[in-house]
CSV table of N, CA, C and O in Angstrom, one decimal:
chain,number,residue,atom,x,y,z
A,769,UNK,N,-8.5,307.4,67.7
A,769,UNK,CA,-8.3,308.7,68.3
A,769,UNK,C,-6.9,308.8,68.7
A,769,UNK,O,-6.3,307.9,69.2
A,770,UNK,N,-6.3,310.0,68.6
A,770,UNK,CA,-5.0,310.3,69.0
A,770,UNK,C,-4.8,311.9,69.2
A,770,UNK,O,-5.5,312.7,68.6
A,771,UNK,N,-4.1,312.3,69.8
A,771,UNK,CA,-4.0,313.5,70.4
A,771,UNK,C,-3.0,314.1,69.2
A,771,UNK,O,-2.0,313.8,68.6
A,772,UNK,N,-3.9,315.1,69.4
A,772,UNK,CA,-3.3,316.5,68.5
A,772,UNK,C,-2.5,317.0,68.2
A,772,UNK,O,-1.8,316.9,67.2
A,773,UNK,N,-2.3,317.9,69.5
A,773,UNK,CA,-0.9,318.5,70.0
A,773,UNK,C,-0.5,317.7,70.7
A,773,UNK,O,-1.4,317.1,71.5
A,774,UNK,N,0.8,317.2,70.8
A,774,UNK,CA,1.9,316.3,71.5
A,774,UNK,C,2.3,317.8,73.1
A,774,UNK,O,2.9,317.5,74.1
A,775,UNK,N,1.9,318.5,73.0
A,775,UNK,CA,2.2,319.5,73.9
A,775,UNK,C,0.6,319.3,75.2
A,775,UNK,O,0.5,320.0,76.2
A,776,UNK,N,-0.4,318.4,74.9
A,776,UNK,CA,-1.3,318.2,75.4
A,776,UNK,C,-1.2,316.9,76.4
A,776,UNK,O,-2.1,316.8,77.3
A,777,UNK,N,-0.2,315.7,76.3
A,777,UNK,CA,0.0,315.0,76.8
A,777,UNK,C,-0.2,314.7,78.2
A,777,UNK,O,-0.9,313.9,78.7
A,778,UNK,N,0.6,315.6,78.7
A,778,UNK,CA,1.1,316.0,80.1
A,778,UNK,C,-0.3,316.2,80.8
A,778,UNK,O,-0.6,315.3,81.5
A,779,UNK,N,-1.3,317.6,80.4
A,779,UNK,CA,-2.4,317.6,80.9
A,779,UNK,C,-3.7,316.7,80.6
A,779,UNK,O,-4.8,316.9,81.0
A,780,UNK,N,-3.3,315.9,80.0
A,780,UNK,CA,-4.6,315.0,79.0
A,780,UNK,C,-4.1,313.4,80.3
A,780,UNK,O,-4.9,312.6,80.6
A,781,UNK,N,-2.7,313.2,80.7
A,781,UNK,CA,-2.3,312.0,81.4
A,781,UNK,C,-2.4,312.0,82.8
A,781,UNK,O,-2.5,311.0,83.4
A,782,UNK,N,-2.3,313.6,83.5
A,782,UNK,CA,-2.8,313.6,84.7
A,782,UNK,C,-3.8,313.8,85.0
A,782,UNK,O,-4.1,313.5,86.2
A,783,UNK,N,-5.2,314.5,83.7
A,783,UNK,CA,-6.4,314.4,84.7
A,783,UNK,C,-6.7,313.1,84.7
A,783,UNK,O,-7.2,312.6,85.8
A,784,UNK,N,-6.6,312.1,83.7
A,784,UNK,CA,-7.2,310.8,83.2
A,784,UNK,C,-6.2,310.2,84.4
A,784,UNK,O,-6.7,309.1,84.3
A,785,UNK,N,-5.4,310.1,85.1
A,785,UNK,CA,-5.1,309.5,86.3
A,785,UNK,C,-5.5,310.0,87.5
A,785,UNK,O,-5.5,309.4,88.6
A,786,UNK,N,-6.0,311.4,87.4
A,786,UNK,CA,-7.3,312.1,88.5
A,786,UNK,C,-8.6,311.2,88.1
A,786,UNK,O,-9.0,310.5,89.0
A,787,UNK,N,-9.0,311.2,87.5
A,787,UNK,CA,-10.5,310.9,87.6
A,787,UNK,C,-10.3,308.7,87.8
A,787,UNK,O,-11.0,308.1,88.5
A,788,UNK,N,-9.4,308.0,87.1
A,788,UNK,CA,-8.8,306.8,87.4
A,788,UNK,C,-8.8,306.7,89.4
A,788,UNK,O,-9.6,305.9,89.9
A,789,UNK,N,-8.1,307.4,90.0
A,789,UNK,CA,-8.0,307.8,91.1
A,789,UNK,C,-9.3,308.3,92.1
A,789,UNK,O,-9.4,307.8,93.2
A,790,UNK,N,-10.2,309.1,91.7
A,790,UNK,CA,-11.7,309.7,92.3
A,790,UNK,C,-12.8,308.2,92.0
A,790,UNK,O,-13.8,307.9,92.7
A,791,UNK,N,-12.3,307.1,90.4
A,791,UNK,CA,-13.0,306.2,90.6
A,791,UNK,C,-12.5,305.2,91.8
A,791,UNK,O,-13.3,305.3,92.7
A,792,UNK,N,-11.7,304.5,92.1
A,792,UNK,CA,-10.8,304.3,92.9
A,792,UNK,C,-12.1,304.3,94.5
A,792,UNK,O,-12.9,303.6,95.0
A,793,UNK,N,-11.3,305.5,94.7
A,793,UNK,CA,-12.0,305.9,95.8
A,793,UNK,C,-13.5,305.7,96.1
A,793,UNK,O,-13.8,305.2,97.1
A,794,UNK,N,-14.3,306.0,95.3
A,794,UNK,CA,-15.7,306.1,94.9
A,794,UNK,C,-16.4,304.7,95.2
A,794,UNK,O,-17.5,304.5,95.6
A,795,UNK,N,-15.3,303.5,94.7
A,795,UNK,CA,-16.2,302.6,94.5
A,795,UNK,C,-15.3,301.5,95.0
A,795,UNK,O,-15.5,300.4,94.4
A,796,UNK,N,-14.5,301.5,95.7
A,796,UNK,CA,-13.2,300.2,96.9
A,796,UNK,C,-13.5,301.1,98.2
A,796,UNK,O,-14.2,300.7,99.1
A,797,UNK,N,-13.0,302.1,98.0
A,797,UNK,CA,-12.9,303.1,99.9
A,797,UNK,C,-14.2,303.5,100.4
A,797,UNK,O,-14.4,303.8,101.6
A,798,UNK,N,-15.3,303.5,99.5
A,798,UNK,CA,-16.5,304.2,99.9
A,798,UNK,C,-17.0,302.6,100.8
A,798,UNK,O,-18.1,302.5,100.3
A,799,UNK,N,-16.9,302.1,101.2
A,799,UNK,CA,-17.3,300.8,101.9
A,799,UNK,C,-16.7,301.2,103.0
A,799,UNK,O,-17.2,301.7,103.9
A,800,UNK,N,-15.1,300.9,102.8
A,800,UNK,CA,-14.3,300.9,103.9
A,800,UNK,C,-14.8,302.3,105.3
A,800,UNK,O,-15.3,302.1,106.4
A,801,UNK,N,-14.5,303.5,104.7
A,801,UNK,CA,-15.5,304.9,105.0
A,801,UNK,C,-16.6,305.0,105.5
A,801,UNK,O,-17.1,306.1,105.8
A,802,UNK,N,-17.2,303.8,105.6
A,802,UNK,CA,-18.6,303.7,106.0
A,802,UNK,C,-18.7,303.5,107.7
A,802,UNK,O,-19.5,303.9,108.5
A,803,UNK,N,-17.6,302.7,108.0
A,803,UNK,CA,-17.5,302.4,109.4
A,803,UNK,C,-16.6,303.2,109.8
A,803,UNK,O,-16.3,302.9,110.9
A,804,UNK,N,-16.1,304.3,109.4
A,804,UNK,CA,-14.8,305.0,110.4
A,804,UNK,C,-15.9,306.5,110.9
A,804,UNK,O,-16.9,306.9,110.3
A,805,UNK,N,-15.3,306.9,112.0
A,805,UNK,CA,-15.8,308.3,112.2
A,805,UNK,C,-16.1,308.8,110.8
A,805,UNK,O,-15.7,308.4,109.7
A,806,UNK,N,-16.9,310.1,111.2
A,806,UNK,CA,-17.6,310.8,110.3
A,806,UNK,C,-16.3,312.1,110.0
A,806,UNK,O,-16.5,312.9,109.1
A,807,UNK,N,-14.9,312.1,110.9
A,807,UNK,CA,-14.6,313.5,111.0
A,807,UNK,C,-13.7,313.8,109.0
A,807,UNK,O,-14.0,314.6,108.1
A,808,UNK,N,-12.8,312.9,109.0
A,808,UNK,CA,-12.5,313.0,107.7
A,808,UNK,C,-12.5,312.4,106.2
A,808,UNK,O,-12.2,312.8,105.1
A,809,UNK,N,-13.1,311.0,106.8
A,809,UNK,CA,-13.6,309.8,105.3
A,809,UNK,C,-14.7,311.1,104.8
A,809,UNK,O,-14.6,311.8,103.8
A,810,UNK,N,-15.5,311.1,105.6
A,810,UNK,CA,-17.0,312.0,104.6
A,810,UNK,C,-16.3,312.8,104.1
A,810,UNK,O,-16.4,312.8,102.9
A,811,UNK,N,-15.4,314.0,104.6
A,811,UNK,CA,-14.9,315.3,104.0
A,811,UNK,C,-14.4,314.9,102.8
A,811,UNK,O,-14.7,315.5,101.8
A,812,UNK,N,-13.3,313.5,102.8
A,812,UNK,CA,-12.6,313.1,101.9
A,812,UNK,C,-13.1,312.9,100.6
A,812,UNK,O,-12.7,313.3,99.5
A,813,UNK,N,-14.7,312.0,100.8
A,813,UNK,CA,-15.5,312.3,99.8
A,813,UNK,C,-16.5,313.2,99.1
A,813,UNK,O,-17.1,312.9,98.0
A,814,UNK,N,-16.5,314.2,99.7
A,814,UNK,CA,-17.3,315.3,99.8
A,814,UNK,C,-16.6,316.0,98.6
A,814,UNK,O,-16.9,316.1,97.4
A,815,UNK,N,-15.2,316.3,99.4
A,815,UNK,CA,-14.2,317.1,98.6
A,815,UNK,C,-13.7,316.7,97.2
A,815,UNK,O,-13.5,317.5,96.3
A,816,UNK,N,-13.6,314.8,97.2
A,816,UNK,CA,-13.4,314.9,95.9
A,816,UNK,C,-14.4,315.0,94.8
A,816,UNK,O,-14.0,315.3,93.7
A,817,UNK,N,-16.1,314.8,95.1
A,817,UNK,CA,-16.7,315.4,94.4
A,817,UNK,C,-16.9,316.9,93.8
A,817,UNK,O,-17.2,317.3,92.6
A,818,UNK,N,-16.5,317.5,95.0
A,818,UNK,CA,-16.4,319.1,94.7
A,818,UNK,C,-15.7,319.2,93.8
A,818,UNK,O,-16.2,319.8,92.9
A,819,UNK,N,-14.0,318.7,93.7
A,819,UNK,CA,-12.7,319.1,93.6
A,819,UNK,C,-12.8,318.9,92.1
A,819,UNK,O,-12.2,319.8,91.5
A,820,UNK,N,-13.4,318.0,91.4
A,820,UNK,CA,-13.1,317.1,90.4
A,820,UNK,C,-13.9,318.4,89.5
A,820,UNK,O,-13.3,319.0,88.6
A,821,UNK,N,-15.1,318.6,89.8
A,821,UNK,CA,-15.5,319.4,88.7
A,821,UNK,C,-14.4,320.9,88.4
A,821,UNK,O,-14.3,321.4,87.3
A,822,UNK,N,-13.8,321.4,89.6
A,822,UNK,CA,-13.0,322.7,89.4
A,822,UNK,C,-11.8,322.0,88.8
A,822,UNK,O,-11.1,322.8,88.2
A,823,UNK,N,-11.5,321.1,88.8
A,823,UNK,CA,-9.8,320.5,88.1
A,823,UNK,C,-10.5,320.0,87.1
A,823,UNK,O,-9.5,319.9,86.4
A,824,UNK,N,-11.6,319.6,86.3
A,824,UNK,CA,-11.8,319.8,84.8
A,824,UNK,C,-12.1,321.1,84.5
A,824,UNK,O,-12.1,321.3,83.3
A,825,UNK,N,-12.3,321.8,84.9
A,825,UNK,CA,-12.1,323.3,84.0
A,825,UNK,C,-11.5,324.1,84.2
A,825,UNK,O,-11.7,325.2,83.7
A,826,UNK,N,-10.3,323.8,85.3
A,826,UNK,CA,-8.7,324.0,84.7
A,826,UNK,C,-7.9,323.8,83.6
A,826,UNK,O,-7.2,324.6,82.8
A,827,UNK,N,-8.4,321.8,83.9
A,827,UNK,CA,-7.5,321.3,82.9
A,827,UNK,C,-8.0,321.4,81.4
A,827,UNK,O,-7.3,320.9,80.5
A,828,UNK,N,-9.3,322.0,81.2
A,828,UNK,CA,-9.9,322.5,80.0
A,828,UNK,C,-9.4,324.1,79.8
A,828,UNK,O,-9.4,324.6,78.7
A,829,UNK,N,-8.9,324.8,80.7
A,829,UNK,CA,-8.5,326.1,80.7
A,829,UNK,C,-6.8,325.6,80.1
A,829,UNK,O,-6.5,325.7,78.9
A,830,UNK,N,-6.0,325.2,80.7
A,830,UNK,CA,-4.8,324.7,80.6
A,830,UNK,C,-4.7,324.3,78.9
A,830,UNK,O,-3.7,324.7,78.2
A,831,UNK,N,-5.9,323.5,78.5
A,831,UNK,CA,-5.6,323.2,77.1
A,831,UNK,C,-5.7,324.0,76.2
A,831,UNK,O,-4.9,324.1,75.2
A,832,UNK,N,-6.8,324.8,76.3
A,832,UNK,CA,-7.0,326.2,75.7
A,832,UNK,C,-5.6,327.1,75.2
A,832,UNK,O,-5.3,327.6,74.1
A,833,UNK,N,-5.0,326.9,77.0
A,833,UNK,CA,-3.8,328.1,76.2
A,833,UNK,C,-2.6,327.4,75.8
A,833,UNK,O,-1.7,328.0,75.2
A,834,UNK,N,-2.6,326.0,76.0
A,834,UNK,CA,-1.7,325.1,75.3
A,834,UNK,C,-2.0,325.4,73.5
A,834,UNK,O,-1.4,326.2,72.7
A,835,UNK,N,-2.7,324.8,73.4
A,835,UNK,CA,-3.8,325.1,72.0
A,835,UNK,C,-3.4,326.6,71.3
A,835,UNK,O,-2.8,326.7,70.3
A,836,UNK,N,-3.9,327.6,72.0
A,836,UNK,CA,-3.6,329.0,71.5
A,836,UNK,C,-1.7,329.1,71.6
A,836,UNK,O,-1.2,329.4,70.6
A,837,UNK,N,-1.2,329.0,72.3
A,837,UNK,CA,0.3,328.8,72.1
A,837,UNK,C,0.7,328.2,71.1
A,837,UNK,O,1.0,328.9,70.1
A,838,UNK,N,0.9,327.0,71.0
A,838,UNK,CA,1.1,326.4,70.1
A,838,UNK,C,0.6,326.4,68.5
A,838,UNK,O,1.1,325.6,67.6
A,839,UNK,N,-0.5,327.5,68.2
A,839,UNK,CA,-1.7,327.7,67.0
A,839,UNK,C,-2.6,326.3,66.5
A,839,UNK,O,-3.1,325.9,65.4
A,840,UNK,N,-2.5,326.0,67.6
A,840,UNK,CA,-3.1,324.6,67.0
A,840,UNK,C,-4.9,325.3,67.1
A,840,UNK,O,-5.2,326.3,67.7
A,841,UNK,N,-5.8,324.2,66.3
A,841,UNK,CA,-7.0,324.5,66.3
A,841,UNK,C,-7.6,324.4,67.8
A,841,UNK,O,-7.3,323.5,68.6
A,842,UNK,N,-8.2,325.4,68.2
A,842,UNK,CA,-9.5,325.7,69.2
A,842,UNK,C,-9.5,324.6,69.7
A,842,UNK,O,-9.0,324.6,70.9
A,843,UNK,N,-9.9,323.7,69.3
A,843,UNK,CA,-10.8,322.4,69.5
A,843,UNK,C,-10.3,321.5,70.1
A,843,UNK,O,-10.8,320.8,70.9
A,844,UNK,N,-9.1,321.7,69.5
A,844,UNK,CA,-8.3,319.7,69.9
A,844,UNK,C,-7.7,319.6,71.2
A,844,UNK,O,-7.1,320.4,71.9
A,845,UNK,N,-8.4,318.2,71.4
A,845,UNK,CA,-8.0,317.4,72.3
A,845,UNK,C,-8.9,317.7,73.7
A,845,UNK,O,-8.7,317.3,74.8
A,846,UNK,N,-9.7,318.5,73.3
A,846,UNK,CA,-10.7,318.5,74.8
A,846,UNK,C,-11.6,317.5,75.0
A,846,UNK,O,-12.1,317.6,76.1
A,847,UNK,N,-12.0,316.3,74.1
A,847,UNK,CA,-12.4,315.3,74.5
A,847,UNK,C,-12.1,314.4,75.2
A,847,UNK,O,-12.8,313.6,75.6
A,848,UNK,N,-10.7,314.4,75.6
A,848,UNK,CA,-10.1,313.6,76.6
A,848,UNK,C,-10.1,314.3,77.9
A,848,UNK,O,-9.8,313.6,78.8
A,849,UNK,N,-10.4,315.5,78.2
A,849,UNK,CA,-11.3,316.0,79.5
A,849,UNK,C,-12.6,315.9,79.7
A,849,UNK,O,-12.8,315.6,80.8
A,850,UNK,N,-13.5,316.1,79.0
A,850,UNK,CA,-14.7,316.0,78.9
A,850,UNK,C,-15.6,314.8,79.1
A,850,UNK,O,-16.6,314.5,79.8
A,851,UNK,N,-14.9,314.0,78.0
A,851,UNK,CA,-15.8,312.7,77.8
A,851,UNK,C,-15.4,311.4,79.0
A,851,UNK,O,-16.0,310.3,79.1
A,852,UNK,N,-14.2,311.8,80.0
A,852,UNK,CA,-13.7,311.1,80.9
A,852,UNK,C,-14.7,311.7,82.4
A,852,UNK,O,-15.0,311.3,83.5
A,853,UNK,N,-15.0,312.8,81.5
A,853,UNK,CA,-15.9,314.1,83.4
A,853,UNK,C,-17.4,313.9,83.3
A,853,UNK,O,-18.2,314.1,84.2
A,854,UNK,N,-17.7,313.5,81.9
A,854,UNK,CA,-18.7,313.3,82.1
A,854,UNK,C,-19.6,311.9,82.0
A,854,UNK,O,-20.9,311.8,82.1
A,855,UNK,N,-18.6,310.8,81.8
A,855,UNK,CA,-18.2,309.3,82.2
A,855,UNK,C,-18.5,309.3,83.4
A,855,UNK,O,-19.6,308.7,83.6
A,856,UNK,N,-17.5,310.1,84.7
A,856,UNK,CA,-17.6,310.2,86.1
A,856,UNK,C,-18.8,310.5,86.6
A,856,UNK,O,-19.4,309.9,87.4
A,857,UNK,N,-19.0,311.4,86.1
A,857,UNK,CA,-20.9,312.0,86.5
A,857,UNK,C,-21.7,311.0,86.3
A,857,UNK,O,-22.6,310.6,87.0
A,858,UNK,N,-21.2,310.6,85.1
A,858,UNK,CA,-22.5,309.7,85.1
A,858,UNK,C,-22.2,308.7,86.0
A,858,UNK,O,-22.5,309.2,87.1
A,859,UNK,N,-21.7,307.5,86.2
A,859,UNK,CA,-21.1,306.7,86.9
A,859,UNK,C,-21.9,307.1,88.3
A,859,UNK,O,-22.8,306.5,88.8
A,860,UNK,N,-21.3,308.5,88.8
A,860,UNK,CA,-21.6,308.7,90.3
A,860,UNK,C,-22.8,308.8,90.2
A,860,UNK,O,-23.4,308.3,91.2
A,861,UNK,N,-23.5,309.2,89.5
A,861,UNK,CA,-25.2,309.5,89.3
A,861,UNK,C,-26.3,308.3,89.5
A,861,UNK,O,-27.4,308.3,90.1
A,862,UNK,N,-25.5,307.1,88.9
A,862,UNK,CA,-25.9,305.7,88.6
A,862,UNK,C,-25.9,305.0,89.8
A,862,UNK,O,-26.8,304.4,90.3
A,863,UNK,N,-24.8,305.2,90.3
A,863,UNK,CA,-24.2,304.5,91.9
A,863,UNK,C,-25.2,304.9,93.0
A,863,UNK,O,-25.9,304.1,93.7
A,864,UNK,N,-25.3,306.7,93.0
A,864,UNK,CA,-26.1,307.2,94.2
A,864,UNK,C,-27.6,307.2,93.9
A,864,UNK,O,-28.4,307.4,94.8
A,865,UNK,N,-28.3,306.8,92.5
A,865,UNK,CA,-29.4,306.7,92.6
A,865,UNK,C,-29.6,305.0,92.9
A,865,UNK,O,-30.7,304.8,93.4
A,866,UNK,N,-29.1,304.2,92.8
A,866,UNK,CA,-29.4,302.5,92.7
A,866,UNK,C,-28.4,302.3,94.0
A,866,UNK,O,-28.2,301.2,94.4
């Protein structure tokens, strides 16, 4: 697999260092977070669950008009948002039921 548009890099290398990052947190700090007040660890994770799903369909919005700018096909390169968001889900899904 290799990316398409070379104009897709940029947003294909920061979300995959966002979701690198929400794992991160998720599964080293969620321990740590366990013992501190409730006022901003919880929010911290709260938020990045929220956050993550609206910053993939940005950064699915962003490739779109990359894609249409450039005339490149519809299509390319949205598996490298996707198949990393829905990696994450799963992951968190697996964690919070076991």
């Amino acid at each position: 697999m290799k990316i398409n548009n070379k104009n897709n890099i940029l947003p294909i290398v920061l979300y995959n260092i966002w979701v690198l990052y929400v794992l991160y947190f998720y599964f080293f700090k969620q321990e740590i977070f366990n013992n501190q007040a409730p006022c901003g660890a919880g929010y911290m994770m709260v938020g990045l669950m929220f956050f993550t799903p609206i910053l993939s369909l940005l950064f699915l919005l962003v490739l779109a008009i990359i894609n249409l700018i450039s005339k490149k096909k519809y299509f390319t390169d949205y598996e490298y948002i996707s198949l990393p968001f829905l990696l994450l889900v799963g992951i968190m899904l697996f964690k919070m039921f076991i």
